Coordinates of C-alpha atoms in Angstrom, one line a residue:
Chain A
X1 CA -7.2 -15.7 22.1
X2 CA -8.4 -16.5 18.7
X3 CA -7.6 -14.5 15.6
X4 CA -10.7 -15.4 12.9
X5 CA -10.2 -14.0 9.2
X6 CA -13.2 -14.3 7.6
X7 CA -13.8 -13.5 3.7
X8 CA -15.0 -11.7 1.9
X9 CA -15.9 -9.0 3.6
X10 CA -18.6 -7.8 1.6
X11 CA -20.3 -9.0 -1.8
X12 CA -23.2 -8.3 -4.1
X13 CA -25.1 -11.0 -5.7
X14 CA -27.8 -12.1 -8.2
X15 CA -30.7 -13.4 -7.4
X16 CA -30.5 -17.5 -7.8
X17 CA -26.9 -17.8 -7.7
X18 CA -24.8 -18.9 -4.8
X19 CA -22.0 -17.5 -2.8
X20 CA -19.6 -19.3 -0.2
X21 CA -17.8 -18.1 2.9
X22 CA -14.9 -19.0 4.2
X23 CA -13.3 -18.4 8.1
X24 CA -10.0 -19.5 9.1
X25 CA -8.7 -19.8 12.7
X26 CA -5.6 -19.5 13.8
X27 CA -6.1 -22.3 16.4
X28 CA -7.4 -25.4 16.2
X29 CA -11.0 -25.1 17.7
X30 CA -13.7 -27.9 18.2
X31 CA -16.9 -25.8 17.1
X32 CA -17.4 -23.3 15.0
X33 CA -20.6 -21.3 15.2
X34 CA -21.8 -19.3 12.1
X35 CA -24.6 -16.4 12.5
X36 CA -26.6 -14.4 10.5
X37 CA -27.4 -10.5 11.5
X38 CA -30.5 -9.2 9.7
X39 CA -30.9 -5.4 9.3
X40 CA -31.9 -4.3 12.7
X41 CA -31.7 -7.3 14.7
X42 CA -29.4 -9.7 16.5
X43 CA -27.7 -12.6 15.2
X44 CA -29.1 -15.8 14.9
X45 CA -27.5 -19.6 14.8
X46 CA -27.4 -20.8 11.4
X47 CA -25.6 -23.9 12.5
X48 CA -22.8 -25.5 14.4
X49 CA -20.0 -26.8 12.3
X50 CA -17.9 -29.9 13.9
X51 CA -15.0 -31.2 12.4
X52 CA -15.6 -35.1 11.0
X53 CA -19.5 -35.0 11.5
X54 CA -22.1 -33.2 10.0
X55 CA -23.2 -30.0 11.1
X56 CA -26.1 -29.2 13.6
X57 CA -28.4 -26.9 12.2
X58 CA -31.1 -24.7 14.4
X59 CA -34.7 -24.5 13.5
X60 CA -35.3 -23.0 10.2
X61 CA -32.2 -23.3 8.6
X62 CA -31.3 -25.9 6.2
X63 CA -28.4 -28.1 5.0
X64 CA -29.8 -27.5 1.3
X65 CA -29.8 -23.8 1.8
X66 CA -26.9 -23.6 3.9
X67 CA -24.5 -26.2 3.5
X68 CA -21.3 -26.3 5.2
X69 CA -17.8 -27.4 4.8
X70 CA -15.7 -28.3 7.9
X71 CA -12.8 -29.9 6.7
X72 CA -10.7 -29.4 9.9
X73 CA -10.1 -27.7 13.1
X74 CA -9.2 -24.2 11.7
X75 CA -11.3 -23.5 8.5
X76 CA -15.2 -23.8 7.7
X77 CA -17.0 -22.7 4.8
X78 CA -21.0 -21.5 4.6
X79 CA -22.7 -21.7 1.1
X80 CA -25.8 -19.5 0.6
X81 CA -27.7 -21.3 -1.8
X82 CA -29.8 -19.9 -4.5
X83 CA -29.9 -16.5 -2.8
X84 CA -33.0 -13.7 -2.2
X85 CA -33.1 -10.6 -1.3
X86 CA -34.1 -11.9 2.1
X87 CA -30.7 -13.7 2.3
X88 CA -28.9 -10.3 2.1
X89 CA -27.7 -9.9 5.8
X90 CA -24.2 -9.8 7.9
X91 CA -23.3 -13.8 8.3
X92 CA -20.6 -14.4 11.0
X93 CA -18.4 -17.2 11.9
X94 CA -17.2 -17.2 15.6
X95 CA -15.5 -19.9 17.9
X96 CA -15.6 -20.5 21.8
X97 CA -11.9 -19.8 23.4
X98 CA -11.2 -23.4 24.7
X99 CA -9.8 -22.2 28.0
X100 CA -11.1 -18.7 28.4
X101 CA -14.9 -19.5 27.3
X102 CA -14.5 -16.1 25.2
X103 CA -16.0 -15.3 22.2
X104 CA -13.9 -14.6 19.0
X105 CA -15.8 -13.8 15.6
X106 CA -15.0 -13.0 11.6
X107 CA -15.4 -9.9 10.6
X108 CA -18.4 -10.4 9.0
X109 CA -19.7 -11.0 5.6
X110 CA -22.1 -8.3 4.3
X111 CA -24.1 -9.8 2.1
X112 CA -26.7 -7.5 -0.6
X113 CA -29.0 -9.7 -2.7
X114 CA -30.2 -8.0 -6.3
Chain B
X1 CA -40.2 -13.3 25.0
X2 CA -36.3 -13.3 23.9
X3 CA -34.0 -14.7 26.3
X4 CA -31.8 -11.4 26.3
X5 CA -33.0 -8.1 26.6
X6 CA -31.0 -4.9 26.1
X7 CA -32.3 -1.5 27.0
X8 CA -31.9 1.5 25.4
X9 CA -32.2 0.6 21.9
X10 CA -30.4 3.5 20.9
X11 CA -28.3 6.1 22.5
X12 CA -27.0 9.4 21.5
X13 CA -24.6 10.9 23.9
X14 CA -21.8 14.2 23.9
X15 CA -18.7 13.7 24.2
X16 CA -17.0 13.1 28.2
X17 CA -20.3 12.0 29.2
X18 CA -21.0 8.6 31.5
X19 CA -23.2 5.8 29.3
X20 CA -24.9 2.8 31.1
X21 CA -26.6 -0.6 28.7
X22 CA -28.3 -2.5 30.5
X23 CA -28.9 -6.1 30.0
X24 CA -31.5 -8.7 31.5
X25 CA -31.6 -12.3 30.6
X26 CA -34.1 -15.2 31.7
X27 CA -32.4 -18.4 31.7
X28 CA -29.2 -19.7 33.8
X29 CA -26.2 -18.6 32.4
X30 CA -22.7 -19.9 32.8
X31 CA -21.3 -16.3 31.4
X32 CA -22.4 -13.2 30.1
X33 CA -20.5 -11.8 27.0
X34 CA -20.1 -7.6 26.1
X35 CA -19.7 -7.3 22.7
X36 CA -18.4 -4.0 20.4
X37 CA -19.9 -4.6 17.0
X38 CA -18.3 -1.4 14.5
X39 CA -19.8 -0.5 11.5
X40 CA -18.5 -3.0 9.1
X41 CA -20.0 -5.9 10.8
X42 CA -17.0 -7.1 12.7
X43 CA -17.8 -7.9 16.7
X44 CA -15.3 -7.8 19.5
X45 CA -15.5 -9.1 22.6
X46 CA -15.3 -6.5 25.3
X47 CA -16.1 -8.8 28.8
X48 CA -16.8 -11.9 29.6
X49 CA -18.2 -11.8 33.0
X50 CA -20.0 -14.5 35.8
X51 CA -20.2 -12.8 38.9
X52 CA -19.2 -9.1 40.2
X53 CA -17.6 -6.6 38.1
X54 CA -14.6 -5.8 35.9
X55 CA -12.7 -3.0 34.4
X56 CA -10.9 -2.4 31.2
X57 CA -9.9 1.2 30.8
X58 CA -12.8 3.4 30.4
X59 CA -15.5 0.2 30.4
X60 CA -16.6 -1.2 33.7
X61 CA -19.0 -4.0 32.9
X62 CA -21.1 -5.3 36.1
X63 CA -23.6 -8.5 36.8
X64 CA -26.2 -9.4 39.4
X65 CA -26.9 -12.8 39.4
X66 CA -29.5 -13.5 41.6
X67 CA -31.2 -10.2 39.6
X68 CA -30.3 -11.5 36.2
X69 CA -28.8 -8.4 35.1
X70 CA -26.0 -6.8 33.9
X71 CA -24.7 -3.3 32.9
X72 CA -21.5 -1.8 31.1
X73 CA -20.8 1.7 31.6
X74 CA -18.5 4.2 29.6
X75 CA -16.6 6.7 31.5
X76 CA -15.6 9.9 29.5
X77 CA -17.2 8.7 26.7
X78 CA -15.4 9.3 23.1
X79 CA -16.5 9.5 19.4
X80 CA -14.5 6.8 18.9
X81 CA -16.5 4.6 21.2
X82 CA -19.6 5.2 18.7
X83 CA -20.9 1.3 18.0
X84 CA -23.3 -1.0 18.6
X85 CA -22.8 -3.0 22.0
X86 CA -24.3 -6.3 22.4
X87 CA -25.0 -8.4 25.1
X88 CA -24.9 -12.2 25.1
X89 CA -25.2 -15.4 27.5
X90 CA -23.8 -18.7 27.5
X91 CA -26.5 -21.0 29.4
X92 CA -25.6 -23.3 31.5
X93 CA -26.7 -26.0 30.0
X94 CA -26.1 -26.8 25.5
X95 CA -23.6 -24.8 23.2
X96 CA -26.3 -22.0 21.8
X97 CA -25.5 -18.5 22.8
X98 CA -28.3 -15.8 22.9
X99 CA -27.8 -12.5 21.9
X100 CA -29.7 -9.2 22.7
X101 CA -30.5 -6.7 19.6
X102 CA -27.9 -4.3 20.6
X103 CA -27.7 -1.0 22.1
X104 CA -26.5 1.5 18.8
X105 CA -24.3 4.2 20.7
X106 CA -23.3 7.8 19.3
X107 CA -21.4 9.7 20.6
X108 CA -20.7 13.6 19.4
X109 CA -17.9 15.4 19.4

């Protein structure tokens, strides 16, 4: 199994700034996947974060908007860059169990946009 | 069309009764995911599942294959189980997952 402590848990925001996320893993994992969970709907792939290469990113998401730090096998970061209100949403980290196939996620990062 | 669908939306049940989510999905899968997602945004994973059926404590989580479907049932169902349950596959082919919109379950007392 995978224990993923993601922070912080919750934040509010200005308009325009920025705010970065952070998940750490308590094993070393090849990918790490980070989501984001409108209101009301399911999540959706920001981006895949590999350790010594550049993230993938998934249609409609940027590295300018969203860029991401993945410094080694057990952390990642996720910057949301000069936030909207339509940027206010859960965003989750999660990894793939390397054996097990399994899912393990963060807890989440509830993010409200002023 | 999305490549998971989970039926009912929502589901407001008493307390000891028996709850079934459903789940169909259109491509090839190499596993199907249950997840339990509580109100503060964290998600657990509840099954992981390829064929047949399995069992942890009240939650029996089943999949057809050949049908493309999958349900989990609650047994006895609790307050505490009150959450919103999400299905997801892994295809059997690239690293994205797909998710279905969730199934919001209450349960009262």
């Amino acid at each position: 199994s995978a224990v993923i402590s993601q922070k912080p848990s919750r934040d509010i925001c200005q308009r325009g700034t920025s705010l970065t996320i952070q998940c750490q893993v308590d094993s070393q994992v090849t990918m790490m996947f980070w989501y984001r969970q409108q209101p009301g709907q399911s999540l959706t792939l920001i981006a895949t974060a590999n350790q010594g290469s550049e993230a993938t990113y998934e249609s409609g998401f940027v590295i300018d908007k969203f860029p991401i730090s993945r410094p080694n096998l057990t952390f990642s970061t996720l910057t949301v860059s000069n936030m909207s209100p339509e940027d206010s949403s859960i965003y989750l980290c999660s990894v793939e169990g390397l054996w097990s196939g399994e899912l393990f996620f963060g807890e989440g990062s509830r993010l409200t946009v002023l | 069309k999305n490549e998971v669908e989970q039926s009912p939306q929502n589901l407001t049940a008493q307390e000891g009764e028996f709850i079934t989510i459903n789940c169909s999905y259109s491509v090839g899968i190499s596993a199907l995911h249950w997840l339990q997602q509580h109100p503060g945004g964290g998600i657990v994973s509840l099954f992981m599942l390829s064929s047949g059926k399995k069992k942890h404590g009240r939650l029996i989580a089943t999949i057809n294959i050949q049908e493309k479907h999958s349900s989990l049932h609650i047994t006895a169902s609790h307050p505490r189980d009150s959450a919103v349950y999400i299905c997801a596959v892994g295809p059997n082919t690239g690293n994205q997952f797909y998710f279905g919109t969730g199934t919001s379950l209450t349960v009262i007392p």
